[in-house]
């Protein structure tokens, strides 16, 4: 429903790929990590990391 609402309200075409095409974002994560590293930003190794994706549906 949210997708349809976004498409209906947007003045420009909205293209939303299926979830199966949205699971591999390693390049984006690596690029952001590189930028943050260059800025001296670090996260503790004990940082909790979890996925919000329901992998059974993909």
CSV table of C-alpha atoms in Angstrom, one decimal:
chain,number,residue,atom,x,y,z
A,1,UNK,CA,0.0,0.0,0.0
A,2,UNK,CA,2.8,2.4,0.8
A,3,UNK,CA,4.4,1.9,-2.6
A,4,UNK,CA,1.1,2.6,-4.4
A,5,UNK,CA,0.6,5.7,-2.3
A,6,UNK,CA,4.1,7.0,-3.1
A,7,UNK,CA,3.6,6.4,-6.8
A,8,UNK,CA,0.2,8.2,-6.8
A,9,UNK,CA,1.5,11.3,-4.9
A,10,UNK,CA,4.8,11.7,-6.6
A,11,UNK,CA,5.1,14.3,-9.4
A,12,UNK,CA,7.9,12.2,-11.0
A,13,UNK,CA,7.8,8.4,-11.8
A,14,UNK,CA,8.6,6.2,-8.8
A,15,UNK,CA,10.2,2.9,-9.5
A,16,UNK,CA,10.5,0.4,-6.6
A,17,UNK,CA,12.3,-2.8,-7.3
A,18,UNK,CA,11.1,-6.1,-5.8
A,19,UNK,CA,12.7,-7.1,-2.4
A,20,UNK,CA,14.7,-9.9,-4.1
A,21,UNK,CA,16.7,-7.2,-6.0
A,22,UNK,CA,17.4,-5.2,-2.8
A,23,UNK,CA,19.3,-7.6,-0.6
A,24,UNK,CA,22.9,-7.1,-1.7
A,25,UNK,CA,24.0,-3.6,-0.7
A,26,UNK,CA,27.7,-4.5,0.1
A,27,UNK,CA,29.0,-1.9,-2.3
A,28,UNK,CA,27.0,0.9,-0.6
A,29,UNK,CA,28.0,-0.3,2.8
A,30,UNK,CA,31.6,-0.4,1.8
A,31,UNK,CA,31.5,3.1,0.3
A,32,UNK,CA,29.9,4.6,3.4
A,33,UNK,CA,32.4,2.8,5.6
A,34,UNK,CA,35.3,4.2,3.5
A,35,UNK,CA,33.9,7.7,3.8
A,36,UNK,CA,33.4,7.4,7.6
A,37,UNK,CA,36.9,5.9,8.0
A,38,UNK,CA,38.4,8.8,6.1
A,39,UNK,CA,36.6,11.1,8.5
A,40,UNK,CA,38.0,9.3,11.5
A,41,UNK,CA,34.6,7.9,12.5
A,42,UNK,CA,34.7,4.5,14.2
A,43,UNK,CA,32.1,2.1,15.7
A,44,UNK,CA,33.0,-0.2,18.6
A,45,UNK,CA,33.5,-3.8,17.7
A,46,UNK,CA,30.9,-4.7,20.3
A,47,UNK,CA,28.2,-2.8,18.3
A,48,UNK,CA,25.0,-4.9,18.0
A,49,UNK,CA,24.2,-5.6,14.4
A,50,UNK,CA,21.0,-7.3,13.2
A,51,UNK,CA,19.0,-7.7,10.1
A,52,UNK,CA,15.4,-6.4,9.9
A,53,UNK,CA,14.8,-8.4,6.8
A,54,UNK,CA,12.7,-11.6,6.9
A,55,UNK,CA,15.0,-13.8,4.9
A,56,UNK,CA,12.4,-16.6,4.7
A,57,UNK,CA,10.4,-14.4,2.3
A,58,UNK,CA,13.2,-13.5,0.0
